[in-house]
Each structure stands twice: as structure tokens, then as C-alpha cells.
mmCIF file of C-alpha atoms and ligand atoms in Angstrom:
data_model
loop_
_atom_site.group_PDB
_atom_site.id
_atom_site.type_symbol
_atom_site.label_atom_id
_atom_site.label_comp_id
_atom_site.label_asym_id
_atom_site.label_seq_id
_atom_site.Cartn_x
_atom_site.Cartn_y
_atom_site.Cartn_z
ATOM 1 C CA MET A 1 36.931 3.459 138.310
ATOM 2 C CA THR A 2 34.765 0.672 136.886
ATOM 3 C CA GLY A 3 37.580 -1.208 135.179
ATOM 4 C CA VAL A 4 41.030 -1.050 133.603
ATOM 5 C CA VAL A 5 41.466 -3.089 130.415
ATOM 6 C CA ASP A 6 43.605 -3.268 127.320
ATOM 7 C CA VAL A 7 40.709 -2.383 125.040
ATOM 8 C CA VAL A 8 37.206 -0.979 125.410
ATOM 9 C CA VAL A 9 34.902 -1.702 122.481
ATOM 10 C CA ILE A 10 32.026 0.770 122.318
ATOM 11 C CA GLY A 11 28.938 -0.822 120.766
ATOM 12 C CA GLY A 12 27.782 -4.428 120.967
ATOM 13 C CA GLY A 13 26.334 -4.847 117.485
ATOM 14 C CA GLN A 14 27.856 -7.026 114.784
ATOM 15 C CA SER A 15 30.927 -4.761 114.490
ATOM 16 C CA GLY A 16 31.640 -4.760 118.219
ATOM 17 C CA LEU A 17 31.167 -8.532 118.416
ATOM 18 C CA ALA A 18 33.463 -9.166 115.451
ATOM 19 C CA ALA A 19 36.071 -6.983 117.159
ATOM 20 C CA GLY A 20 35.596 -8.961 120.388
ATOM 21 C CA TYR A 21 36.084 -12.238 118.555
ATOM 22 C CA HIS A 22 39.483 -11.129 117.239
ATOM 23 C CA LEU A 23 40.590 -9.422 120.471
ATOM 24 C CA ARG A 24 39.884 -12.667 122.297
ATOM 25 C CA ARG A 25 41.897 -14.686 119.788
ATOM 26 C CA LEU A 26 44.830 -12.343 120.341
ATOM 27 C CA GLY A 27 44.573 -12.780 124.104
ATOM 28 C CA LEU A 28 43.768 -9.157 124.873
ATOM 29 C CA ASP A 29 41.811 -8.110 127.936
ATOM 30 C CA PHE A 30 38.749 -6.167 126.817
ATOM 31 C CA ALA A 31 35.200 -5.071 127.594
ATOM 32 C CA VAL A 32 32.353 -4.384 125.179
ATOM 33 C CA LEU A 33 29.996 -1.606 126.300
ATOM 34 C CA ASP A 34 26.600 -1.542 124.605
ATOM 35 C CA GLY A 35 23.873 1.035 125.098
ATOM 36 C CA ARG A 36 20.956 -1.293 124.397
ATOM 37 C CA PRO A 37 19.408 -3.533 127.052
ATOM 38 C CA ALA A 38 19.518 -6.735 124.947
ATOM 39 C CA PRO A 39 21.673 -8.239 122.156
ATOM 40 C CA GLY A 40 20.920 -7.561 118.498
ATOM 41 C CA ALA A 41 21.725 -3.832 118.175
ATOM 42 C CA ALA A 42 20.227 -2.232 115.068
ATOM 43 C CA TRP A 43 18.511 -5.445 114.016
ATOM 44 C CA GLN A 44 16.053 -5.011 116.896
ATOM 45 C CA ARG A 45 14.814 -1.806 115.328
ATOM 46 C CA THR A 46 13.929 -2.695 111.733
ATOM 47 C CA TRP A 47 10.523 -2.808 110.068
ATOM 48 C CA ASP A 48 8.624 -6.097 110.283
ATOM 49 C CA SER A 49 9.092 -7.318 106.713
ATOM 50 C CA LEU A 50 12.823 -6.589 106.414
ATOM 51 C CA HIS A 51 14.871 -9.503 105.112
ATOM 52 C CA LEU A 52 18.609 -9.554 104.501
ATOM 53 C CA PHE A 53 19.722 -9.088 100.926
ATOM 54 C CA SER A 54 22.123 -12.046 101.221
ATOM 55 C CA PRO A 55 21.573 -15.703 102.130
ATOM 56 C CA ALA A 56 22.548 -16.724 105.665
ATOM 57 C CA ALA A 57 25.979 -18.114 104.802
ATOM 58 C CA TYR A 58 26.831 -14.769 103.209
ATOM 59 C CA SER A 59 25.801 -12.900 106.333
ATOM 60 C CA SER A 60 28.216 -14.468 108.776
ATOM 61 C CA LEU A 61 30.613 -13.012 111.295
ATOM 62 C CA PRO A 62 34.101 -14.483 111.759
ATOM 63 C CA GLY A 63 34.247 -17.970 113.204
ATOM 64 C CA ARG A 64 30.618 -18.971 112.960
ATOM 65 C CA LEU A 65 28.416 -19.393 109.897
ATOM 66 C CA MET A 66 24.933 -17.966 110.261
ATOM 67 C CA PRO A 67 22.636 -21.013 110.137
ATOM 68 C CA PRO A 68 19.962 -20.898 107.436
ATOM 69 C CA GLN A 69 16.501 -19.767 108.491
ATOM 70 C CA PRO A 70 14.024 -22.572 107.751
ATOM 71 C CA GLY A 71 11.842 -21.680 104.759
ATOM 72 C CA GLU A 72 13.688 -18.446 103.960
ATOM 73 C CA THR A 73 16.525 -17.900 101.480
ATOM 74 C CA TYR A 74 17.047 -14.419 102.892
ATOM 75 C CA PRO A 75 16.823 -14.417 106.708
ATOM 76 C CA ASP A 76 14.711 -11.860 108.551
ATOM 77 C CA ALA A 77 15.881 -9.443 111.249
ATOM 78 C CA ASP A 78 14.751 -11.691 114.130
ATOM 79 C CA HIS A 79 16.992 -14.412 112.772
ATOM 80 C CA VAL A 80 19.932 -11.988 112.841
ATOM 81 C CA VAL A 81 19.132 -11.041 116.454
ATOM 82 C CA THR A 82 19.106 -14.739 117.406
ATOM 83 C CA TYR A 83 22.407 -15.260 115.601
ATOM 84 C CA LEU A 84 24.091 -12.289 117.299
ATOM 85 C CA THR A 85 22.749 -13.386 120.701
ATOM 86 C CA ASP A 86 24.144 -16.862 120.185
ATOM 87 C CA TYR A 87 27.429 -15.454 118.840
ATOM 88 C CA GLU A 88 28.248 -13.399 121.895
ATOM 89 C CA GLN A 89 27.329 -16.306 124.216
ATOM 90 C CA ARG A 90 29.276 -18.876 122.215
ATOM 91 C CA TYR A 91 32.475 -16.818 122.332
ATOM 92 C CA GLU A 92 31.767 -15.618 125.886
ATOM 93 C CA LEU A 93 32.256 -12.025 124.850
ATOM 94 C CA PRO A 94 32.255 -9.698 127.876
ATOM 95 C CA VAL A 95 29.405 -7.435 126.832
ATOM 96 C CA HIS A 96 28.166 -4.988 129.480
ATOM 97 C CA ARG A 97 24.678 -3.583 128.910
ATOM 98 C CA PRO A 98 22.956 -1.321 129.056
ATOM 99 C CA VAL A 99 25.994 0.937 129.319
ATOM 100 C CA ARG A 100 25.975 4.195 127.353
ATOM 101 C CA VAL A 101 29.299 5.868 126.663
ATOM 102 C CA ALA A 102 29.127 9.624 127.092
ATOM 103 C CA GLY A 103 32.682 10.537 126.134
ATOM 104 C CA VAL A 104 36.195 9.271 125.430
ATOM 105 C CA HIS A 105 39.031 11.397 126.842
ATOM 106 C CA ARG A 106 42.816 11.279 126.735
ATOM 107 C CA ASP A 107 44.165 10.462 130.184
ATOM 108 C CA GLY A 108 47.952 10.005 130.078
ATOM 109 C CA ALA A 109 48.798 6.516 128.819
ATOM 110 C CA PHE A 110 45.093 5.646 128.778
ATOM 111 C CA LEU A 111 41.909 6.612 127.078
ATOM 112 C CA ARG A 112 39.236 7.224 129.706
ATOM 113 C CA VAL A 113 35.799 6.028 128.674
ATOM 114 C CA GLU A 114 33.103 7.855 130.633
ATOM 115 C CA THR A 115 29.776 6.008 130.805
ATOM 116 C CA ASP A 116 26.432 6.395 132.531
ATOM 117 C CA SER A 117 27.624 3.782 135.039
ATOM 118 C CA GLY A 118 31.217 4.797 135.759
ATOM 119 C CA ALA A 119 34.480 5.197 133.867
ATOM 120 C CA TRP A 120 36.816 2.673 132.248
ATOM 121 C CA LEU A 121 40.507 3.121 131.510
ATOM 122 C CA ALA A 122 41.679 1.501 128.298
ATOM 123 C CA ARG A 123 44.944 1.460 126.424
ATOM 124 C CA ALA A 124 43.000 1.426 123.162
ATOM 125 C CA VAL A 125 39.381 1.925 122.080
ATOM 126 C CA ILE A 126 37.384 0.495 119.207
ATOM 127 C CA SER A 127 34.320 2.567 118.418
ATOM 128 C CA ALA A 128 31.592 0.465 116.780
ATOM 129 C CA THR A 129 28.467 2.485 117.468
ATOM 130 C CA GLY A 130 26.877 2.227 114.027
ATOM 131 C CA THR A 131 24.558 4.742 112.459
ATOM 132 C CA TRP A 132 21.040 3.725 113.464
ATOM 133 C CA SER A 133 20.902 6.053 116.436
ATOM 134 C CA ARG A 134 21.487 9.010 114.088
ATOM 135 C CA PRO A 135 18.707 9.030 111.490
ATOM 136 C CA PHE A 136 19.116 11.788 108.911
ATOM 137 C CA VAL A 137 16.261 13.860 107.496
ATOM 138 C CA PRO A 138 17.067 16.551 104.896
ATOM 139 C CA ALA A 139 16.146 20.159 105.595
ATOM 140 C CA VAL A 140 13.313 20.520 103.079
ATOM 141 C CA PRO A 141 11.488 23.875 103.171
ATOM 142 C CA GLY A 142 8.189 23.678 105.035
ATOM 143 C CA ARG A 143 8.958 20.387 106.771
ATOM 144 C CA THR A 144 7.974 21.638 110.191
ATOM 145 C CA THR A 145 4.633 22.918 108.885
ATOM 146 C CA PHE A 146 3.418 19.447 107.871
ATOM 147 C CA ARG A 147 0.294 18.509 109.849
ATOM 148 C CA GLY A 148 0.474 14.755 109.252
ATOM 149 C CA THR A 149 2.797 12.081 110.604
ATOM 150 C CA GLN A 150 6.499 12.057 109.790
ATOM 151 C CA LEU A 151 8.496 8.887 110.350
ATOM 152 C CA HIS A 152 12.068 7.958 109.611
ATOM 153 C CA THR A 153 13.017 4.462 108.369
ATOM 154 C CA VAL A 154 14.034 3.615 111.903
ATOM 155 C CA GLU A 155 10.514 4.368 113.220
ATOM 156 C CA TYR A 156 8.561 2.550 110.508
ATOM 157 C CA GLY A 157 7.129 -0.831 111.517
ATOM 158 C CA SER A 158 4.577 -2.161 109.031
ATOM 159 C CA PRO A 159 1.795 -1.077 106.630
ATOM 160 C CA ARG A 160 -0.551 -1.149 109.638
ATOM 161 C CA ASP A 161 1.082 2.122 110.766
ATOM 162 C CA VAL A 162 -0.394 4.008 107.794
ATOM 163 C CA ALA A 163 -2.893 1.625 106.114
ATOM 164 C CA GLY A 164 -5.497 3.263 103.888
ATOM 165 C CA ARG A 165 -3.776 6.638 104.079
ATOM 166 C CA LYS A 166 -1.972 8.868 101.604
ATOM 167 C CA VAL A 167 1.731 8.280 102.121
ATOM 168 C CA ILE A 168 4.838 9.826 100.603
ATOM 169 C CA VAL A 169 7.963 7.671 100.863
ATOM 170 C CA VAL A 170 11.176 9.629 100.262
ATOM 171 C CA GLY A 171 14.366 7.837 99.245
ATOM 172 C CA GLY A 172 15.786 5.840 96.355
ATOM 173 C CA GLY A 173 17.985 3.444 98.296
ATOM 174 C CA ASN A 174 17.219 -0.018 99.611
ATOM 175 C CA SER A 175 15.133 1.136 102.550
ATOM 176 C CA GLY A 176 13.108 3.539 100.388
ATOM 177 C CA ALA A 177 12.418 0.872 97.782
ATOM 178 C CA GLN A 178 11.599 -1.822 100.346
ATOM 179 C CA ILE A 179 9.281 0.386 102.393
ATOM 180 C CA ALA A 180 7.613 1.690 99.215
ATOM 181 C CA ALA A 181 7.084 -1.932 98.145
ATOM 182 C CA ASP A 182 5.717 -2.732 101.607
ATOM 183 C CA LEU A 183 3.173 0.096 101.303
ATOM 184 C CA ALA A 184 2.331 -0.258 97.611
ATOM 185 C CA TYR A 185 -0.718 -2.453 98.232
ATOM 186 C CA ASP A 186 -2.429 -0.914 101.263
ATOM 187 C CA THR A 187 -1.864 2.821 100.913
ATOM 188 C CA ASP A 188 -2.221 5.606 98.383
ATOM 189 C CA LEU A 189 1.534 5.752 97.739
ATOM 190 C CA THR A 190 3.758 8.438 96.250
ATOM 191 C CA TRP A 191 7.390 7.336 96.037
ATOM 192 C CA VAL A 192 9.898 10.165 95.660
ATOM 193 C CA THR A 193 13.550 9.713 94.721
ATOM 194 C CA LEU A 194 16.358 12.198 94.064
ATOM 195 C CA ARG A 195 17.142 10.503 90.780
ATOM 196 C CA GLU A 196 15.605 7.734 88.687
ATOM 197 C CA PRO A 197 15.744 4.504 90.776
ATOM 198 C CA ARG A 198 18.801 2.413 89.916
ATOM 199 C CA TYR A 199 17.977 -1.272 90.415
ATOM 200 C CA LEU A 200 20.737 -3.828 90.418
ATOM 201 C CA ALA A 201 20.175 -6.697 88.010
ATOM 202 C CA ASP A 202 17.554 -9.105 89.381
ATOM 203 C CA ASP A 203 20.088 -11.899 89.808
ATOM 204 C CA ILE A 204 22.416 -9.736 91.925
ATOM 205 C CA ASP A 205 22.098 -9.975 95.675
ATOM 206 C CA GLY A 206 24.442 -9.375 98.589
ATOM 207 C CA ARG A 207 26.734 -12.199 97.429
ATOM 208 C CA ALA A 208 27.688 -10.287 94.292
ATOM 209 C CA LEU A 209 27.977 -7.064 96.278
ATOM 210 C CA PHE A 210 30.384 -8.710 98.661
ATOM 211 C CA ASP A 211 32.426 -10.156 95.786
ATOM 212 C CA HIS A 212 32.572 -6.669 94.281
ATOM 213 C CA ALA A 213 33.719 -5.161 97.579
ATOM 214 C CA THR A 214 36.357 -7.894 97.919
ATOM 215 C CA ALA A 215 37.671 -7.231 94.398
ATOM 216 C CA ARG A 216 37.832 -3.537 95.223
ATOM 217 C CA ARG A 217 39.758 -4.182 98.419
ATOM 218 C CA ARG A 218 42.242 -6.397 96.561
ATOM 219 C CA ALA A 219 42.706 -3.720 93.887
ATOM 220 C CA LEU A 220 43.335 -1.045 96.511
ATOM 221 C CA ASP A 221 45.678 -3.333 98.477
ATOM 222 C CA ALA A 222 47.665 -3.980 95.314
ATOM 223 C CA GLY A 223 47.836 -0.275 94.457
ATOM 224 C CA ARG A 224 45.643 -0.746 91.387
ATOM 225 C CA THR A 225 42.899 1.646 90.217
ATOM 226 C CA ASP A 226 39.882 1.908 92.516
ATOM 227 C CA THR A 227 37.102 -0.189 90.960
ATOM 228 C CA GLY A 228 34.493 1.907 92.789
ATOM 229 C CA GLY A 229 32.267 0.982 95.708
ATOM 230 C CA VAL A 230 29.188 -1.198 95.374
ATOM 231 C CA ALA A 231 27.237 2.000 94.672
ATOM 232 C CA SER A 232 28.700 1.886 91.170
ATOM 233 C CA LEU A 233 26.504 -1.205 90.503
ATOM 234 C CA GLY A 234 23.215 0.453 91.446
ATOM 235 C CA ASP A 235 21.306 1.597 94.523
ATOM 236 C CA ILE A 236 18.575 -0.979 95.004
ATOM 237 C CA VAL A 237 18.913 -4.722 95.431
ATOM 238 C CA ALA A 238 15.855 -6.168 93.695
ATOM 239 C CA VAL A 239 14.839 -8.386 96.619
ATOM 240 C CA PRO A 240 11.686 -10.442 95.881
ATOM 241 C CA PRO A 241 9.082 -8.016 97.397
ATOM 242 C CA VAL A 242 10.657 -5.044 95.578
ATOM 243 C CA ARG A 243 10.750 -6.994 92.329
ATOM 244 C CA ALA A 244 7.104 -8.036 92.732
ATOM 245 C CA ALA A 245 5.861 -4.489 93.387
ATOM 246 C CA ARG A 246 8.020 -3.057 90.605
ATOM 247 C CA ASP A 247 6.897 -5.669 88.088
ATOM 248 C CA ALA A 248 3.252 -5.053 89.050
ATOM 249 C CA GLY A 249 3.803 -1.401 88.083
ATOM 250 C CA LEU A 250 3.323 -0.206 91.659
ATOM 251 C CA LEU A 251 6.730 1.430 92.109
ATOM 252 C CA LYS A 252 6.642 4.514 89.919
ATOM 253 C CA ALA A 253 9.090 7.056 91.306
ATOM 254 C CA GLN A 254 8.486 10.802 91.212
ATOM 255 C CA PRO A 255 11.355 13.302 91.333
ATOM 256 C CA MET A 256 12.092 15.051 94.602
ATOM 257 C CA PHE A 257 9.538 17.671 95.584
ATOM 258 C CA ASP A 258 10.398 21.300 96.163
ATOM 259 C CA ARG A 259 8.748 21.959 99.504
ATOM 260 C CA ILE A 260 6.344 20.578 102.048
ATOM 261 C CA THR A 261 3.026 22.186 102.921
ATOM 262 C CA PRO A 262 0.742 21.509 105.877
ATOM 263 C CA GLY A 263 -1.191 19.032 103.704
ATOM 264 C CA GLY A 264 1.471 17.399 101.520
ATOM 265 C CA ALA A 265 4.213 18.249 99.046
ATOM 266 C CA VAL A 266 4.612 20.591 96.086
ATOM 267 C CA TRP A 267 6.947 20.176 93.098
ATOM 268 C CA ALA A 268 8.800 22.951 91.273
ATOM 269 C CA ASP A 269 6.367 22.755 88.319
ATOM 270 C CA GLY A 270 3.431 23.469 90.651
ATOM 271 C CA THR A 271 2.030 19.928 90.864
ATOM 272 C CA SER A 272 1.244 18.701 94.343
ATOM 273 C CA ALA A 273 0.374 15.569 96.316
ATOM 274 C CA GLU A 274 -1.698 15.379 99.465
ATOM 275 C CA ALA A 275 -0.291 13.289 102.280
ATOM 276 C CA ASP A 276 -1.278 12.011 105.695
ATOM 277 C CA ALA A 277 2.219 10.699 106.334
ATOM 278 C CA ILE A 278 5.749 11.190 105.047
ATOM 279 C CA ILE A 279 8.293 8.425 105.585
ATOM 280 C CA TRP A 280 11.881 9.607 105.302
ATOM 281 C CA CYS A 281 14.142 6.809 104.039
ATOM 282 C CA THR A 282 17.001 9.245 103.769
ATOM 283 C CA GLY A 283 19.762 7.468 105.566
ATOM 284 C CA PHE A 284 21.830 7.807 108.670
ATOM 285 C CA ARG A 285 24.963 9.506 109.935
ATOM 286 C CA PRO A 286 27.723 7.894 111.992
ATOM 287 C CA ALA A 287 27.070 8.021 115.758
ATOM 288 C CA LEU A 288 30.323 9.619 116.877
ATOM 289 C CA SER A 289 29.357 12.255 119.462
ATOM 290 C CA HIS A 290 31.043 10.245 122.260
ATOM 291 C CA LEU A 291 34.375 10.855 120.468
ATOM 292 C CA ALA A 292 33.976 14.646 120.397
ATOM 293 C CA PRO A 293 36.312 15.218 123.397
ATOM 294 C CA LEU A 294 39.188 13.825 121.297
ATOM 295 C CA GLY A 295 38.783 16.660 118.784
ATOM 296 C CA LEU A 296 39.239 14.433 115.727
ATOM 297 C CA ARG A 297 36.244 15.395 113.638
ATOM 298 C CA GLY A 298 36.946 15.861 109.946
ATOM 299 C CA PRO A 299 34.803 16.657 106.913
ATOM 300 C CA ARG A 300 31.244 15.243 106.546
ATOM 301 C CA GLY A 301 30.944 14.425 110.232
ATOM 302 C CA ARG A 302 33.532 11.674 109.956
ATOM 303 C CA ILE A 303 36.844 11.079 111.682
ATOM 304 C CA PRO A 304 39.730 10.696 109.227
ATOM 305 C CA THR A 305 41.102 7.153 109.320
ATOM 306 C CA ALA A 306 43.790 5.043 107.717
ATOM 307 C CA GLY A 307 41.936 1.740 107.462
ATOM 308 C CA THR A 308 40.178 1.619 110.806
ATOM 309 C CA GLN A 309 42.779 3.609 112.757
ATOM 310 C CA ALA A 310 42.046 7.251 113.567
ATOM 311 C CA ILE A 311 44.753 9.368 112.004
ATOM 312 C CA GLY A 312 44.815 11.820 114.908
ATOM 313 C CA GLU A 313 44.736 9.213 117.696
ATOM 314 C CA PRO A 314 46.451 5.866 116.983
ATOM 315 C CA ARG A 315 44.857 4.254 120.055
ATOM 316 C CA LEU A 316 41.417 4.694 118.504
ATOM 317 C CA HIS A 317 39.886 2.486 115.788
ATOM 318 C CA LEU A 318 36.530 2.950 114.068
ATOM 319 C CA LEU A 319 34.665 -0.116 112.884
ATOM 320 C CA GLY A 320 31.471 -0.494 110.849
ATOM 321 C CA TYR A 321 29.895 2.840 109.830
ATOM 322 C CA GLY A 322 30.563 2.545 106.077
ATOM 323 C CA ASP A 323 33.087 1.962 103.351
ATOM 324 C CA TRP A 324 35.326 4.709 104.765
ATOM 325 C CA THR A 325 36.332 2.282 107.550
ATOM 326 C CA GLY A 326 36.916 -0.600 105.110
ATOM 327 C CA PRO A 327 35.076 -1.941 102.056
ATOM 328 C CA ALA A 328 31.685 -3.424 103.108
ATOM 329 C CA SER A 329 32.565 -2.914 106.778
ATOM 330 C CA ALA A 330 28.967 -1.940 107.592
ATOM 331 C CA THR A 331 27.729 -5.397 106.590
ATOM 332 C CA LEU A 332 27.627 -8.654 108.508
ATOM 333 C CA ILE A 333 30.035 -10.492 106.268
ATOM 334 C CA GLY A 334 32.214 -7.498 105.502
ATOM 335 C CA VAL A 335 33.106 -6.421 109.031
ATOM 336 C CA GLY A 336 35.223 -9.487 109.832
ATOM 337 C CA ARG A 337 38.281 -8.393 107.944
ATOM 338 C CA PRO A 338 38.549 -4.813 109.251
ATOM 339 C CA ALA A 339 37.792 -6.166 112.751
ATOM 340 C CA ARG A 340 40.745 -8.524 112.435
ATOM 341 C CA GLU A 341 42.990 -5.724 111.187
ATOM 342 C CA ALA A 342 41.937 -3.395 114.008
ATOM 343 C CA ALA A 343 42.583 -6.057 116.674
ATOM 344 C CA ARG A 344 45.947 -6.936 115.152
ATOM 345 C CA GLN A 345 47.079 -3.310 114.978
ATOM 346 C CA ILE A 346 46.023 -2.751 118.582
ATOM 347 C CA ALA A 347 47.927 -5.855 119.694
ATOM 348 C CA ASP A 348 51.030 -4.511 117.904
ATOM 349 C CA LEU A 349 50.590 -1.082 119.501
ATOM 350 C CA LEU A 350 50.231 -2.478 123.006
ATOM 351 C CA ARG A 351 53.180 -4.815 122.726
HETATM 352 P P1 FAD B 401 24.772 -1.298 115.083
HETATM 353 O O1 FAD B 401 24.104 -2.553 114.696
HETATM 354 O O2 FAD B 401 23.997 -0.022 114.974
HETATM 355 O O3 FAD B 401 25.287 -1.477 116.586
HETATM 356 C C1 FAD B 401 25.831 -0.407 117.299
HETATM 357 C C2 FAD B 401 25.549 -0.621 118.770
HETATM 358 O O4 FAD B 401 26.218 0.409 119.482
HETATM 359 C C3 FAD B 401 24.063 -0.506 119.136
HETATM 360 O O5 FAD B 401 23.682 -1.510 120.030
HETATM 361 C C4 FAD B 401 23.973 0.873 119.785
HETATM 362 O O6 FAD B 401 22.952 0.949 120.754
HETATM 363 C C5 FAD B 401 25.326 0.961 120.440
HETATM 364 N N1 FAD B 401 25.730 2.327 120.729
HETATM 365 C C6 FAD B 401 25.625 3.435 119.954
HETATM 366 N N2 FAD B 401 26.140 4.517 120.588
HETATM 367 C C7 FAD B 401 26.578 4.070 121.792
HETATM 368 C C8 FAD B 401 27.181 4.712 122.918
HETATM 369 N N3 FAD B 401 27.470 6.023 122.922
HETATM 370 N N4 FAD B 401 27.475 3.951 124.008
HETATM 371 C C9 FAD B 401 27.215 2.622 124.019
HETATM 372 N N5 FAD B 401 26.639 1.966 122.979
HETATM 373 C C10 FAD B 401 26.321 2.688 121.887
HETATM 374 N N6 FAD B 401 23.886 -5.524 106.220
HETATM 375 C C11 FAD B 401 24.003 -6.799 105.782
HETATM 376 O O7 FAD B 401 25.042 -7.417 105.974
HETATM 377 N N7 FAD B 401 22.977 -7.424 105.125
HETATM 378 C C12 FAD B 401 21.775 -6.794 104.921
HETATM 379 O O8 FAD B 401 20.892 -7.368 104.320
HETATM 380 C C13 FAD B 401 21.605 -5.459 105.422
HETATM 381 N N8 FAD B 401 20.436 -4.822 105.294
HETATM 382 C C14 FAD B 401 20.293 -3.572 105.794
HETATM 383 C C15 FAD B 401 19.074 -2.917 105.659
HETATM 384 C C16 FAD B 401 18.904 -1.628 106.143
HETATM 385 C C17 FAD B 401 17.595 -0.934 105.995
HETATM 386 C C18 FAD B 401 19.982 -0.962 106.757
HETATM 387 C C19 FAD B 401 19.834 0.463 107.247
HETATM 388 C C20 FAD B 401 21.199 -1.608 106.920
HETATM 389 C C21 FAD B 401 21.373 -2.911 106.431
HETATM 390 N N9 FAD B 401 22.592 -3.568 106.535
HETATM 391 C C22 FAD B 401 22.724 -4.847 106.067
HETATM 392 C C23 FAD B 401 23.767 -2.847 107.062
HETATM 393 C C24 FAD B 401 24.369 -3.205 108.395
HETATM 394 O O9 FAD B 401 24.433 -4.593 108.631
HETATM 395 C C25 FAD B 401 23.850 -2.462 109.632
HETATM 396 O O10 FAD B 401 23.830 -1.079 109.472
HETATM 397 C C26 FAD B 401 24.537 -2.877 110.931
HETATM 398 O O11 FAD B 401 23.593 -2.695 111.904
HETATM 399 C C27 FAD B 401 25.849 -2.186 111.357
HETATM 400 O O12 FAD B 401 26.327 -2.860 112.544
HETATM 401 P P2 FAD B 401 27.147 -2.127 113.666
HETATM 402 O O13 FAD B 401 27.482 -3.155 114.700
HETATM 403 O O14 FAD B 401 28.252 -1.372 113.050
HETATM 404 O O15 FAD B 401 26.122 -1.053 114.257
#
């Protein structure tokens, strides 16, 4: 046995670190197991030009404000990696890496966490494994016949990857819009979205989204009518590069195509577009396969929760992932509150 602790936190990204911060404050004995070799989690894997959609102060984990990045209102991904690296050192969070969790099993009074470097026994587990390791690509007819390059958001780096080529970008969310804007100048771009792109007002950034999520949480807490998630405001934050490409008339979205051919895509009305590359900005799914032995899986690949606590296993909490584990919990600033709740509930359970 590698170790016996009160709590194992699986995942050392922002969610796992926020959980660690609160577990430490409550005096619990815990270990954070992270599959990546270095700090920074998903932020190590973004495309080069990605910037946050909120200013630094609105992208902070509990206890420590993110310092501003000199010369940038909206910090870039490297700045987030530096911040997370500093955060786990500052709070001396016991992060073990690279340690990949293969499965979580019930083992009497414990949950047994099997990893690629031994097993841990824990009285409770917080799963904070994010979504970035599970990119989603829709099953479009003909996809496997395509002769060109197919990339998912998580594999895209910069316009250099596809410069001068015919590129189809699929997806009407933030990543689709930002990558389309990135490619609008140096490629022959076709941008495809399921529905007409829904931009948030130009003066709305992550600050307003967070305020909206907070108002929603308060309404739900008070038993009032659900005000709707941030998706009710729109799909695309008009960050400066997106705004610039849109205003230059370079972001004209086409509806979703019908099928893919070896040389491109074809729409239901018979029109077609040639392509050398297709970039799928079609989202992610929660990375939950390590929890399969617990048999908790519910609809849509999720595990039913009340707040962060798994309904079928009270010793398990899920953190991050999306609004279903707490409003805005998959954002830097939003994860602090559900992390605090999860740690508090675990402390109560273990007492
Ligand atoms: P992750 O950062 O994915 O960390 C999970 C960690 O768990 C990783 O290190 C992973 O390797 C590890 N792991 C996974 N499985 C295992 C396993 N079995 N065993 C051990 N370790 C494992 N949020 C904002 O606040 N502001 C923004 O501007 C913003 N922009 C975004 C832009 C894009 C394009 C996307 C996709 C997301 C953005 N987000 C933004 C959302 C959000 O901040 C991220 O999705 C965030 O990475 C979620 O953090 P996390 O800690 O939950 O997961």
C-alpha cells in the first residue's frame, strides 16, 4: 500500500488544487494524485494564442489573487500555468506526479485508489480530472474517409499548423470562434456552426459571466426560479481577436454540413467545400473512467450528484467538470466555492 489518508484528490489542475487548499484549512490528511508530469494541467495543452476571457483578478483560486500579466488585460495560458505552479508550492499541497489513477474501488471503510504506482486507501475521494483528456468528435458520416488532417481543439497549436491550406473549423462555442479567428488571416477558412453564432455583447467578459453564475447560485440556494446557466447569455465571448476578425467580415459561419468526403465536406443542398484539414472544436466529455468500478454512471456519461457529492457514494465528490457540479465550477474563479463545500462535507462525514 502506497499510503493511507483521509482524502485522495484525483487530478492536480485548478479544481484539485482548490480542493487541496480547503482540505488543508480543515486539517485533513490528504494526497493529490495528478497524471501529468508537471503543474498546470489543461493549461499546458492549449493553442498558442489562447487568452483567458476574464482579467487576472477574476481568474483566481481561493486564498491567492492571480497577479496581473504585464501588458495583458486577459492573461495567457502560460501565465495560468505559472500561477498554478506557484499556488501549489505556496500552500505546500502534497501533489504526487505523474501518478495516473486506474480505478477507485470500495474496500470496507475505505475507498481504494489503484494507480500506476501502487494503491492508496482513503476515507473519501474528490475526483477532479477535468475534461481535456476526453475530446469529443461527433460521428459525422464519412469522417473516417477524409484524406486530410483532422485535429481536435486539444491538438491545435497555431496557424503554422495549417497555414495556406483549406481548413474547415467546426464549432460555434468559444474554442471554435477563437480558432476560426486565429486562422481567418492565413488560411482559406470555412467556419461551420450548428446554429447561427451567438456572440455575447462586446462589453461582456468572464466577469459578467461569473456574476451571472453567482446570481443563479443564489437563486437556487434560496429556492427561487432557475435564472439559467451562462449559456442563456450567448455562446461566444467576444474577446478582442474574435471581435477583430468578426468586424473585418472574416467570420462568416456556414451551417453544419451533412457528410464528409475524402476531399472535404458536403451540405444537404449539394454544395461542397474542399478541405486539407478539419479542426473539431466540438467539446469534451468528463474524464470519469477511473470511477467505473463504483458503478455510479448515470445519463449523459455523468455521475448523478447533489452539489458535488455523488448520490450513490457519499464518500465521493466530483469537482470541476461543468455546471452540474456547481455553477461555474469548471472555471478558475468558480471552483473555489464548490471546493470549499466538498471539503466541508467530507470533514463532517469523517468526524
Ligand atoms: P484540468 O485542468 O483538466 O485538470 C485535471 C487534471 O487531472 C489534469 O492534470 C489531468 O492530467 C489529471 N487527470 C485526469 N485523469 C486522471 C487520472 N485518471 N489520474 C490522475 N490524474 C488524472 N476557465 C476560466 O476560468 N477562464 C477562461 O478563460 C477559460 N477558458 C477556457 C478556454 C477553453 C478553450 C476551454 C476548453 C476551457 C476554458 N476554461 C476557462 C475552463 C476551465 O478553466 C478548464 O476546463 C479547466 O482546465 C478545468 O480545470 P480542472 O482542474 O477541473 O481540470
